[in-house]
Amino acid sequence: MEESLLSRTPSRGGVTFLNVARTYIPNTKVECHYTLPPGTVANASDWIGIFKKEASSVRDYHTFVWCVVPEGAAEGSAVHSSVQFQASYLPKPGAQFYQFRYVNHQGRVCGQSSSFQFREPRPMDELVMLEEPESDSDILLVVPKATVLQNQLEESQQERNDLMRLKLQLEGEVTELKSRVHELETTLQVTKEEQAKLMEQYKGLSRAHGELKEERDVLSRQQGDHVARILELEDDIHSISEKVLEKEVELDRVKDTVKALTQEQEQLLGQLKEEQADKEQSQAELQVSQLECCRLSADLQKAKSHQGEQASQLQRLQAEVTRIQNLLDEAQQRIAELEPLKEQLRGTQELAVSSQQKASLLGEELASTASARDRTMADLHRSRLEVAEANNRLVELSLQWREDKSSWSKERAGLLQNVEAEKDKILKLSAEVLRLEKAVQEERTQRQGLKADLAREKDSSLVQLSESKRELTELRSALRVFQKEKEQLQEEKQELLEYMRKLEARLEKVADEKWSEDAATEDEEATPGLSCPAAVLTDSEDESPEDMRLTSYGLCERGGPGSNPSGPRDTPAHVVISQPSPIAPHMTGPHDDSSSDSEAEDEKAVLMAAVQSGGEEASLLLPELGSAFYDVASTIFRGAQIVLHPLSPALPPPHAGSGFVGGPLSEASPGGPAAPPWKECPICKEQFPECDKDALEEHVDGHFFFSTQDPFTFE
């Protein structure tokens, strides 16, 4: 495609004018497309004017229009827009060059386009020469510009359709990704709700733990009351011990009892130490379990079904631990009560010697102390039974606690596994959400890029469409002008043909008269000259003198080997007449074909007779044809004579006043007018007289248009 079609012109200042043509048709609105660079803010006071190329001031504009502020333009991207100049305000056609110039609201020129003109279209301007890209020959194709523009428009439309299909496909993928992201967000929201519920359950467990602590404080206060009661009992035992010391008999028994109690005390101390160690271990494990409970509170949130059971078990365990602690405290208090008994035993051993002396005195009091001793023994026996029961209960609680601990450990392990699985699932969902968000972001960027590409393609398509419409409008106007000119030429040619027919009719009459006179003269000359064999005519020649006429020669036909005239003598086969160029090429008359052939033959015969007789009659009959016609006719006649009489001497030149040329077409006779200069067709090198410019133009047009009908079909 040639560079003269459309061009993208870079301008100064950043503003770029698109598709600026080199010529515009007057009285037709002009559409100007331009692009604002990134960062340029359009203002409603900006305007675009048509300036002369040599204009140096912004006030020297011919016309202008206000710029349209684009809406919804993305920041940091180029902005495409266009304005229209009405046909009534455009400059008149001429050779002056103009430019589009973008002037901002501050009066500064931000960009200008390439130069262009306003002029009427010419027929040759609407044609484009294309080279065959695949062929090696230097063949140029001449096609209408509208065809090239139509092909470009179809290609751009196809590209736009492909981009639209790609856009729809990407929008479908984005919709699927959005639905998937929505599902993941819904799943994440459900997970968050479950987490909130588990947090509420954890808060409930914390409140229950606080209540258990309050219950433990209450039990501690009850334990203090029991300790006070034990102290009172210790006072009673102390008073009884003082009485036992006074009795000698009872001292021995008391010693044995003390020894037995000492052994039992040692056993109890060992058991108490073991129980205390177990207690400390239980407390440590309890603390560890509490810490683990705190750490695994998030895991316990999902164990809804086991929460109530675990809470009840925890309460039972805490109650059992509290009771065990109370029993241990009571045992420790009993042991503490036995310590003063040991000291008393030591004192009693020292007083044993003195008490033996008083034993006799205390015999009477033994009866009274026996009952007290029995009561004390009963209390001790009851205390032993309680300690044994407490030990059994402690063993049972320890076993139950271990079982509960093992089950709790299993449940904790299961909860930990569930929590880890949920954490992995949440991490995977988070990673999937991030990946989808990234993909959605990429899709958004791609979609924005595609939207920008589609916008640019749409703008360029609109520009090309408008330019194509403008070109089609120009073509239509040029075709209308050409058709009008063609119709005028057809009318002129028709008039010329009518006039030629009239002239040929007149020439036919004159030729008939001339032939009749010549026939009579020849008959008279043939009678006295019978002795001359060269002048003798055959019977056929006497009977039909018309046979000696030249054969028909069409002025509107091209000569060939088959168009040689036939006469009484055989013509050589190797002789070819160089016929002149036709006067009216590519012309078709409106008359009938059958009648036109006979009329054309008569007309040609008359013309040849007129040329043969001399130029005087032809000058009288054809005053309007000019010297060119005489040159052509004389040349044809001389060629026919050479063919008919190849051995005869050259014919004398015609009369000086006839205007015929005796030499070639390019040479003029000394006595006649100068031969007109000739012009050649630039395509086929055919010659035409310079005075007949219309014939040359019509001949050149005939190379491109072979019909008077409209060669283009517009929808």
XYZ file of C-alpha atoms in Angstrom:
715
model
C 0.000 0.000 0.000
C 1.371 3.412 -0.898
C 2.501 5.935 1.646
C -0.005 8.460 0.340
C -3.015 6.702 1.815
C -2.947 7.241 5.583
C -0.152 8.115 7.949
C 0.438 8.276 11.663
C 2.190 11.619 12.170
C 4.234 12.226 15.331
C 3.848 15.806 16.490
C 5.743 18.029 18.807
C 4.648 18.516 22.387
C 3.417 14.989 22.872
C -0.012 15.191 21.121
C -0.158 12.763 18.180
C -2.542 13.211 15.237
C -3.706 9.959 13.670
C -4.603 9.106 10.050
C -4.011 12.554 8.596
C -4.674 12.372 4.846
C -2.649 14.350 2.334
C -5.737 15.714 0.623
C -9.312 16.400 1.729
C -12.361 16.989 -0.456
C -13.953 20.441 -0.048
C -17.554 20.791 1.123
C -17.193 17.585 3.159
C -16.821 17.451 6.929
C -13.351 16.489 8.157
C -12.795 14.223 11.168
C -9.553 14.723 13.112
C -8.291 11.955 15.418
C -5.587 12.580 18.002
C -3.957 10.971 21.074
C -3.041 12.753 24.310
C 0.157 11.413 25.936
C 0.105 9.928 29.473
C 0.051 12.599 32.149
C -1.660 15.233 29.976
C -4.904 16.528 31.495
C -7.474 17.608 28.912
C -9.272 20.905 29.483
C -12.565 22.108 28.079
C -10.767 25.302 26.947
C -8.338 23.371 24.718
C -9.018 23.658 20.984
C -7.804 22.292 17.651
C -7.437 24.655 14.709
C -6.676 24.432 11.004
C -3.659 26.660 10.325
C -1.751 27.450 7.208
C 1.589 25.683 7.165
C 3.538 28.939 7.386
C 1.363 30.428 10.185
C 3.498 31.535 13.153
C 0.838 32.694 15.647
C -2.090 30.898 17.261
C -4.346 33.737 16.091
C -3.685 32.963 12.427
C -6.108 30.049 12.368
C -8.623 29.540 9.591
C -11.176 27.715 11.767
C -11.185 25.810 15.056
C -13.294 23.510 17.251
C -13.253 22.963 21.014
C -11.756 19.717 22.262
C -13.952 17.098 23.912
C -12.899 16.156 27.450
C -12.858 12.308 27.525
C -14.719 10.601 30.369
C -13.524 7.568 32.312
C -9.927 7.791 31.085
C -7.458 5.731 33.146
C -4.666 7.645 34.841
C -1.216 7.166 33.362
C -2.481 5.962 29.965
C -2.832 7.582 26.560
C -6.242 9.113 25.747
C -7.772 8.844 22.248
C -10.317 11.398 21.060
C -11.589 13.047 17.877
C -13.271 16.237 16.663
C -15.147 17.176 13.486
C -14.820 20.271 11.312
C -18.033 21.221 9.544
C -17.885 21.502 5.764
C -19.069 25.122 5.664
C -16.062 26.361 7.681
C -13.342 24.535 5.714
C -10.910 26.391 3.411
C -11.508 26.630 -0.320
C -9.724 24.190 -2.630
C -6.287 25.228 -3.800
C -2.559 24.578 -3.580
C -2.250 25.967 -0.031
C -0.994 23.507 2.633
C -2.670 23.373 6.061
C -1.989 21.693 9.427
C -3.967 20.574 12.505
C -2.604 22.200 15.674
C -3.560 21.403 19.281
C -3.641 24.574 21.455
C -4.190 24.289 25.219
C -6.059 26.720 27.450
C -2.810 28.639 28.078
C -2.412 29.421 24.386
C 0.541 27.070 23.872
C 0.775 24.744 20.860
C 1.055 21.164 22.184
C 1.213 19.362 18.840
C 0.781 19.703 15.100
C 0.049 17.313 12.271
C 1.570 16.811 8.852
C 0.575 19.152 6.042
C -2.435 18.538 3.780
C -4.444 20.233 1.040
C -8.067 20.812 0.124
C -8.641 19.997 -3.573
C -11.093 18.232 -5.817
C -10.409 14.532 -6.458
C -8.891 13.402 -9.761
C -9.612 10.070 -11.416
C -6.024 8.892 -11.161
C -5.858 9.783 -7.465
C -8.441 7.141 -6.652
C -6.213 4.337 -7.978
C -3.457 2.543 -6.085
C -0.620 0.529 -7.609
C 0.306 -2.637 -5.742
C 3.221 -4.996 -6.311
C 2.789 -8.743 -6.218
C 4.645 -9.830 -3.031
C 5.136 -13.464 -4.108
C 5.902 -13.054 -7.819
C 9.365 -12.209 -9.174
C 8.027 -10.228 -12.112
C 7.770 -6.433 -12.105
C 4.016 -6.442 -12.569
C 2.024 -3.632 -10.939
C -1.624 -4.071 -10.085
C -3.805 -0.979 -10.449
C -6.780 -1.276 -8.123
C -9.217 1.265 -6.662
C -8.277 2.737 -3.347
C -11.702 1.791 -1.981
C -10.905 -1.894 -2.566
C -7.643 -1.602 -0.626
C -9.364 0.264 2.179
C -12.198 -2.279 2.213
C -9.679 -5.135 2.547
C -7.915 -3.324 5.374
C -11.257 -2.683 7.056
C -12.184 -6.381 6.792
C -8.806 -7.402 8.263
C -9.195 -4.978 11.167
C -12.766 -6.213 11.708
C -11.508 -9.827 11.765
C -8.819 -8.908 14.307
C -11.445 -7.110 16.388
C -13.712 -10.190 16.304
C -10.785 -12.397 17.406
C -10.036 -10.032 20.278
C -13.703 -9.993 21.279
C -13.800 -13.824 21.335
C -10.613 -13.835 23.442
C -12.153 -11.248 25.741
C -15.317 -13.349 26.204
C -13.202 -16.444 26.934
C -11.134 -14.581 29.522
C -14.283 -13.132 31.090
C -15.660 -16.675 31.451
C -12.439 -17.805 33.135
C -12.545 -14.773 35.440
C -16.154 -15.609 36.325
C -15.179 -19.199 37.193
C -12.285 -17.960 39.325
C -14.579 -15.497 41.060
C -17.071 -18.260 41.855
C -14.269 -20.434 43.216
C -12.947 -17.564 45.322
C -16.480 -16.969 46.589
C -16.759 -20.642 47.613
C -13.407 -20.470 49.399
C -14.442 -17.270 51.148
C -17.665 -18.978 52.240
C -15.684 -21.943 53.596
C -13.323 -19.574 55.373
C -16.276 -17.713 56.878
C -17.771 -20.993 58.152
C -14.395 -21.918 59.660
C -14.199 -18.533 61.364
C -17.698 -19.007 62.773
C -16.731 -22.426 64.147
C -13.609 -20.893 65.644
C -15.718 -18.199 67.309
C -18.016 -20.874 68.745
C -15.024 -22.792 70.118
C -13.699 -19.586 71.669
C -17.039 -19.092 73.388
C -16.875 -22.655 74.662
C -13.353 -22.047 75.929
C -14.574 -18.974 77.777
C -17.311 -21.113 79.342
C -14.703 -23.645 80.465
C -12.641 -20.819 81.940
C -15.643 -19.616 83.895
C -16.234 -23.177 85.131
C -12.595 -23.333 86.189
C -13.079 -20.138 88.205
C -16.108 -21.623 89.882
C -14.039 -24.699 90.788
C -11.443 -22.426 92.340
C -14.139 -20.785 94.441
C -15.343 -24.214 95.577
C -11.771 -25.104 96.485
C -11.549 -21.968 98.639
C -14.766 -22.969 100.411
C -13.329 -26.422 101.035
C -10.166 -24.806 102.387
C -12.211 -22.842 104.893
C -13.992 -26.024 105.916
C -10.595 -27.620 106.371
C -9.661 -24.809 108.771
C -12.719 -25.545 110.830
C -11.753 -29.204 110.973
C -8.247 -28.228 112.077
C -9.723 -26.196 114.930
C -11.778 -29.183 115.928
C -8.650 -31.337 115.883
C -6.895 -28.846 118.112
C -9.688 -29.122 120.625
C -9.332 -32.891 120.522
C -5.605 -32.501 121.093
C -6.321 -30.494 124.222
C -8.531 -33.257 125.497
C -5.819 -35.844 124.786
C -3.266 -33.703 126.588
C -5.394 -33.579 129.716
C -5.871 -37.326 129.529
C -2.127 -37.861 129.085
C -1.410 -35.915 132.222
C -3.688 -38.235 134.096
C -2.032 -41.317 132.490
C 1.365 -40.140 133.669
C 0.197 -40.364 137.240
C -0.650 -43.978 136.949
C 2.209 -46.449 136.991
C 0.315 -49.402 135.697
C -0.881 -47.502 132.815
C 2.636 -46.320 132.044
C 3.785 -49.765 131.079
C 0.821 -50.266 128.880
C 1.297 -46.775 127.560
C 4.927 -47.583 126.749
C 3.901 -50.610 124.819
C 1.218 -48.561 123.175
C 3.671 -45.767 122.470
C 6.100 -48.208 120.909
C 3.363 -49.626 118.798
C 2.168 -46.129 117.963
C 5.731 -45.105 117.155
C 6.062 -47.943 114.712
C 2.689 -47.147 113.264
C 3.707 -43.482 113.148
C 6.822 -44.344 111.227
C 4.766 -46.406 108.846
C 2.265 -43.589 108.569
C 5.093 -41.120 108.009
C 6.445 -43.267 105.192
C 3.000 -43.597 103.719
C 2.401 -39.890 104.163
C 5.683 -39.094 102.439
C 4.771 -41.382 99.580
C 1.312 -39.865 99.444
C 2.819 -36.392 99.598
C 5.212 -37.253 96.738
C 2.294 -38.668 94.774
C 0.375 -35.539 95.622
C 3.180 -33.304 94.421
C 3.516 -35.365 91.259
C -0.246 -35.179 90.801
C -0.147 -31.440 91.338
C 2.698 -31.086 88.828
C 0.846 -33.227 86.335
C -2.281 -31.230 87.068
C -0.430 -27.998 86.390
C 1.028 -29.452 83.216
C -2.420 -30.621 82.199
C -3.824 -27.171 82.960
C -1.133 -25.585 80.804
C -1.878 -28.084 78.082
C -5.557 -27.321 78.485
C -4.817 -23.625 78.009
C -2.640 -24.314 74.998
C -5.116 -26.697 73.453
C -8.124 -24.479 74.056
C -8.389 -23.857 70.339
C -8.400 -27.617 69.764
C -11.075 -28.133 72.431
C -13.299 -25.706 70.539
C -14.120 -28.314 67.934
C -14.761 -31.043 70.536
C -18.326 -29.971 71.211
C -19.640 -33.391 71.971
C -16.932 -34.170 74.561
C -16.895 -30.841 76.338
C -19.641 -31.573 78.827
C -18.174 -34.960 79.715
C -14.681 -33.513 80.090
C -16.006 -30.667 82.232
C -17.851 -33.118 84.511
C -14.799 -35.390 84.701
C -12.607 -32.407 85.474
C -14.982 -31.349 88.235
C -15.041 -34.877 89.673
C -11.269 -35.096 89.504
C -10.879 -31.726 91.157
C -13.388 -32.735 93.849
C -11.536 -36.013 94.435
C -8.191 -34.211 94.521
C -9.610 -31.713 96.974
C -10.941 -34.467 99.181
C -7.629 -36.312 98.993
C -5.861 -33.118 99.938
C -8.213 -32.749 102.910
C -7.507 -36.307 104.006
C -3.785 -35.712 103.633
C -4.086 -32.561 105.692
C -5.965 -34.454 108.393
C -3.298 -37.157 108.386
C -0.584 -34.531 108.702
C -2.461 -32.976 111.579
C -2.713 -36.375 113.288
C 1.023 -36.814 112.821
C 1.579 -33.369 114.240
C -0.559 -34.369 117.190
C 1.630 -37.438 117.747
C 4.793 -35.329 118.011
C 3.892 -33.903 121.460
C 2.966 -37.434 122.464
C 6.542 -38.480 121.766
C 7.842 -35.709 123.913
C 5.417 -36.690 126.592
C 6.633 -40.290 126.352
C 10.154 -39.139 126.998
C 8.914 -37.201 129.989
C 6.970 -40.175 131.180
C 10.052 -42.361 130.981
C 11.818 -39.961 133.282
C 8.874 -39.831 135.529
C 8.456 -43.600 135.478
C 10.725 -44.024 138.407
C 8.869 -41.446 140.391
C 5.566 -42.735 139.186
C 6.323 -46.197 140.461
C 6.461 -44.778 143.888
C 3.146 -43.187 143.362
C 1.664 -46.243 141.652
C 0.232 -47.478 144.795
C -1.418 -44.196 145.311
C -2.814 -44.186 141.873
C -4.332 -47.612 142.037
C -7.539 -46.130 143.104
C -7.527 -43.736 140.234
C -6.925 -46.477 137.679
C -10.553 -47.368 137.644
C -11.472 -43.804 136.797
C -8.837 -43.508 134.115
C -9.681 -46.898 132.599
C -12.793 -45.502 131.051
C -10.816 -42.507 129.702
C -8.199 -44.874 128.358
C -10.829 -46.964 126.679
C -12.245 -43.871 125.076
C -8.777 -42.788 123.932
C -8.065 -46.219 122.491
C -11.391 -46.155 120.769
C -10.532 -42.751 119.288
C -7.134 -44.014 118.176
C -8.695 -47.117 116.662
C -11.235 -44.973 114.886
C -8.458 -42.708 113.636
C -6.580 -45.730 112.304
C -9.678 -46.958 110.545
C -10.219 -43.541 108.996
C -6.593 -43.381 107.848
C -6.866 -46.864 106.316
C -10.085 -45.900 104.607
C -8.459 -42.700 103.377
C -5.525 -44.698 102.021
C -7.842 -47.078 100.188
C -9.807 -44.190 98.853
C -6.598 -42.491 97.775
C -5.485 -45.624 95.941
C -8.827 -45.869 94.177
C -8.685 -42.192 93.273
C -5.142 -42.597 92.005
C -6.189 -45.504 89.791
C -9.212 -43.619 88.534
C -7.111 -40.520 87.986
C -4.579 -42.506 85.998
C -7.346 -44.033 83.883
C -8.895 -40.614 83.349
C -5.465 -39.234 82.536
C -4.821 -41.953 79.930
C -8.237 -41.407 78.321
C -7.709 -37.663 78.446
C -4.267 -38.099 76.854
C -5.834 -40.132 74.065
C -8.540 -37.526 73.552
C -5.922 -34.798 73.631
C -3.836 -36.639 71.015
C -6.940 -37.009 68.839
C -7.786 -33.351 69.301
C -4.201 -32.383 68.483
C -4.358 -34.421 65.303
C -7.679 -32.834 64.403
C -6.278 -29.399 65.169
C -3.179 -30.070 63.054
C -5.370 -31.325 60.229
C -7.575 -28.249 60.500
C -4.491 -26.029 60.609
C -3.121 -27.701 57.491
C -6.497 -27.336 55.845
C -6.676 -23.660 56.829
C -3.126 -23.093 55.554
C -3.977 -24.804 52.286
C -7.151 -22.751 51.995
C -5.191 -19.585 52.770
C -2.576 -20.486 50.154
C -5.332 -21.295 47.668
C -7.062 -17.996 48.453
C -3.782 -16.110 47.998
C -3.106 -17.916 44.745
C -6.610 -17.219 43.510
C -6.332 -13.592 44.565
C -3.057 -13.364 42.675
C -4.628 -15.067 39.658
C -7.631 -12.748 39.873
C -5.272 -9.767 40.081
C -3.381 -11.015 37.043
C -6.665 -11.595 35.241
C -7.728 -8.075 36.152
C -4.483 -6.632 34.805
C -4.807 -8.737 31.654
C -8.434 -7.705 31.346
C -7.466 -4.051 31.722
C -4.746 -4.550 29.117
C -7.230 -6.256 26.808
C -9.734 -3.480 27.398
C -7.069 -0.943 26.510
C -6.133 -2.970 23.401
C -9.797 -3.278 22.462
C -10.262 0.448 22.989
C -7.260 1.187 20.797
C -8.431 -1.302 18.184
C -11.906 0.161 18.355
C -10.549 3.674 17.939
C -8.328 2.626 15.059
C -11.237 0.683 13.520
C -13.480 3.702 13.894
C -10.786 5.889 12.376
C -10.279 3.482 9.499
C -14.041 3.150 9.081
C -14.472 6.902 8.974
C -11.560 7.209 6.566
C -13.018 4.426 4.447
C -16.381 6.152 4.442
C -14.681 9.381 3.496
C -12.744 7.613 0.731
C -15.952 5.965 -0.490
C -17.662 9.345 -0.489
C -14.790 10.777 -2.475
C -14.958 7.837 -4.872
C -18.690 8.298 -5.325
C -18.265 11.993 -6.001
C -15.366 11.314 -8.390
C -17.397 8.635 -10.159
C -20.333 10.988 -10.491
C -18.055 13.640 -11.969
C -16.479 11.063 -14.280
C -19.884 9.757 -15.372
C -21.057 13.273 -16.112
C -17.942 13.898 -18.175
C -18.417 10.558 -19.886
C -22.015 11.398 -20.727
C -20.960 14.753 -22.119
C -18.268 13.087 -24.236
C -20.776 10.507 -25.458
C -23.156 13.270 -26.468
C -20.373 15.146 -28.245
C -19.241 11.982 -30.033
C -22.803 11.186 -31.017
C -23.184 14.642 -32.485
C -19.855 14.245 -34.287
C -20.934 10.883 -35.725
C -24.213 12.350 -36.928
C -22.324 15.170 -38.551
C -19.901 12.682 -40.163
C -22.813 10.672 -41.530
C -24.249 13.766 -43.127
C -20.873 14.626 -44.624
C -20.399 11.070 -45.881
C -23.838 11.204 -47.514
C -22.817 14.380 -49.311
C -19.495 12.808 -50.281
C -21.337 9.765 -51.623
C -23.432 11.932 -53.920
C -20.375 13.789 -55.169
C -18.486 10.525 -55.637
C -21.347 9.009 -57.657
C -21.367 11.994 -59.963
C -17.598 11.872 -60.268
C -17.589 8.175 -61.026
C -20.237 8.593 -63.698
C -18.206 11.390 -65.346
C -15.028 9.321 -65.170
C -16.790 6.312 -66.669
C -18.059 8.395 -69.590
C -14.628 9.893 -70.170
C -12.987 6.492 -70.125
C -15.509 5.152 -72.641
C -14.758 8.028 -74.979
C -11.012 7.526 -74.623
C -11.301 3.780 -75.083
C -12.978 4.094 -78.533
C -10.142 5.872 -80.449
C -7.396 4.136 -78.508
C -8.102 0.511 -79.395
C -4.609 0.053 -80.770
C -3.079 0.676 -77.353
C -3.133 -2.623 -75.447
C -2.315 -0.939 -72.187
C -5.551 1.048 -72.306
C -7.813 -1.885 -73.140
C -10.337 -2.781 -70.515
C -11.961 -6.114 -69.953
C -15.646 -6.676 -70.365
C -16.038 -7.035 -66.700
C -14.400 -3.679 -66.181
C -16.735 -2.038 -68.701
C -19.774 -3.666 -67.284
C -19.047 -2.893 -63.655
C -16.785 0.091 -63.249
C -17.781 0.228 -59.639
C -15.584 -2.818 -59.019
C -12.543 -0.669 -59.464
C -13.464 1.240 -56.346
C -11.528 0.734 -53.196
C -12.831 -1.694 -50.690
C -14.564 -0.384 -47.621
C -12.296 0.975 -44.976
C -13.733 1.811 -41.569
C -12.412 4.873 -39.853
C -13.317 3.368 -36.532
C -11.627 0.006 -37.221
C -7.999 -1.066 -36.991
C -6.394 -2.370 -40.130
C -4.959 -5.813 -40.603
C -3.771 -8.189 -43.236
C -7.326 -9.181 -43.978
C -8.566 -5.656 -44.661
C -6.654 -5.069 -47.918
C -8.860 -3.867 -50.790
C -9.739 -6.289 -53.558
C -9.441 -5.208 -57.176
C -9.128 -6.676 -60.630
C -5.533 -7.601 -59.896
C -4.370 -9.989 -57.227
C -2.592 -8.283 -54.368
C 0.630 -9.754 -53.055
C 0.294 -11.668 -49.836
C 3.338 -10.039 -48.312
C 2.125 -6.447 -48.624
C 0.682 -4.931 -45.413
C -0.788 -1.464 -45.170
C 0.332 0.575 -42.172
C -2.978 2.027 -41.140
C -3.287 5.168 -38.995
C -4.679 5.289 -35.516
C -8.449 5.442 -35.234
C -10.097 8.801 -34.918
C -12.717 7.729 -32.388
C -11.553 4.595 -30.544
C -13.845 2.506 -28.403
C -16.991 4.152 -29.714
C -20.187 2.239 -30.312
C -22.973 3.782 -32.274
C -26.592 3.437 -31.313
C -27.679 2.343 -34.846
C -28.231 -1.215 -35.980
C -25.224 -3.445 -36.841
C -26.604 -4.692 -40.174
C -27.313 -1.229 -41.539
C -24.112 0.269 -40.119
C -21.870 -2.104 -42.151
C -23.343 -1.131 -45.536
C -23.445 2.538 -44.656
C -19.836 2.440 -43.444
C -18.716 0.831 -46.742
C -20.484 3.512 -48.792
C -19.077 6.272 -46.627
C -15.548 4.920 -46.979
C -15.898 4.581 -50.741
C -17.126 8.164 -51.026
C -14.256 9.438 -48.907
C -11.699 7.543 -50.972
C -13.202 8.912 -54.179
C -13.058 12.412 -52.796
C -9.445 11.975 -51.851
C -8.632 10.459 -55.284
C -10.300 13.262 -57.201
C -8.507 15.956 -55.270
C -8.674 18.068 -52.174
C -10.940 20.776 -53.590
C -14.181 18.866 -53.233
C -13.078 17.432 -49.895
C -12.218 20.907 -48.724
C -15.681 22.059 -49.715
C -17.397 19.055 -48.161
C -15.297 18.675 -44.989
C -14.423 22.147 -43.764
C -14.692 21.153 -40.113
C -12.436 18.063 -40.091
C -9.147 19.944 -40.325
C -5.767 19.001 -41.736
C -5.481 15.857 -39.621
C -8.299 14.188 -41.515
C -6.693 15.031 -44.865
C -3.408 13.548 -43.720
C -5.073 10.335 -42.632
C -7.223 10.009 -45.753
C -4.386 10.753 -48.174
C -2.153 8.249 -46.478
C -4.839 5.576 -46.725
C -5.414 6.343 -50.399
C -1.731 6.247 -51.294
C -1.344 2.942 -49.452
C -4.268 1.488 -51.383
C -2.796 2.671 -54.707
C 0.542 1.087 -53.905
C -1.187 -2.188 -53.145
C -3.288 -2.081 -56.306
C -0.504 -0.865 -58.625
C 2.798 -1.918 -57.117
C 4.681 -1.431 -60.463
C 3.201 1.924 -61.404
C 5.215 5.078 -60.750
C 4.549 7.129 -57.716
C 1.455 9.221 -57.900
C 1.911 12.926 -58.214
C 1.377 14.926 -55.113
C -2.097 16.320 -54.684
C -3.077 19.808 -55.409
C -1.330 22.377 -53.338
C -4.521 23.898 -52.185
C -6.126 20.679 -51.171
C -4.322 20.456 -47.880
C -3.323 16.805 -48.310
C 0.124 15.624 -47.402
C 2.151 13.712 -49.929
C 4.749 12.370 -47.537
C 4.549 10.526 -44.289
C 2.240 11.619 -41.543
C 4.957 13.369 -39.661
C 6.057 15.498 -42.679
C 4.166 18.391 -44.260
C 4.139 19.228 -47.982
C 5.838 22.420 -49.067
C 2.726 23.884 -50.526
C 0.256 22.752 -47.878
C -0.234 23.655 -44.219
C 2.198 22.318 -41.620
C 1.294 18.928 -40.169
C 0.059 19.134 -36.584
C 2.292 17.679 -33.816
C 1.422 14.253 -32.452
C 1.022 12.926 -28.900
C 1.606 9.362 -27.819
C -0.414 7.325 -25.329
C 1.844 6.658 -22.273
C 0.534 3.075 -22.060
C 0.299 1.681 -25.604
C 2.394 4.371 -27.462
C -0.474 5.082 -29.903
C -0.304 8.504 -31.586
C -3.021 11.158 -31.526
C -3.044 14.699 -32.959
C -2.378 17.402 -30.434
C -5.458 19.345 -31.435
C -7.680 16.395 -30.460
C -7.039 16.253 -26.710
C -10.369 14.628 -25.889
C -9.554 11.589 -28.010
C -6.285 11.026 -26.160
C -7.943 11.380 -22.733
C -10.758 9.025 -23.701
C -8.238 6.552 -25.078
C -6.260 6.606 -21.788
C -9.497 6.204 -19.813
C -10.346 3.237 -21.994
C -7.365 1.341 -20.582
C -8.981 1.443 -17.128
C -12.726 1.580 -17.757
C -14.174 -0.590 -20.508
C -17.802 0.337 -19.993
C -19.872 3.421 -19.419
C -21.615 1.642 -16.581
C -20.648 2.203 -12.936
C -17.611 -0.080 -12.323
C -18.126 -0.048 -8.588
C -21.050 -1.365 -6.598
C -21.580 0.326 -3.286
C -23.798 -1.010 -0.587
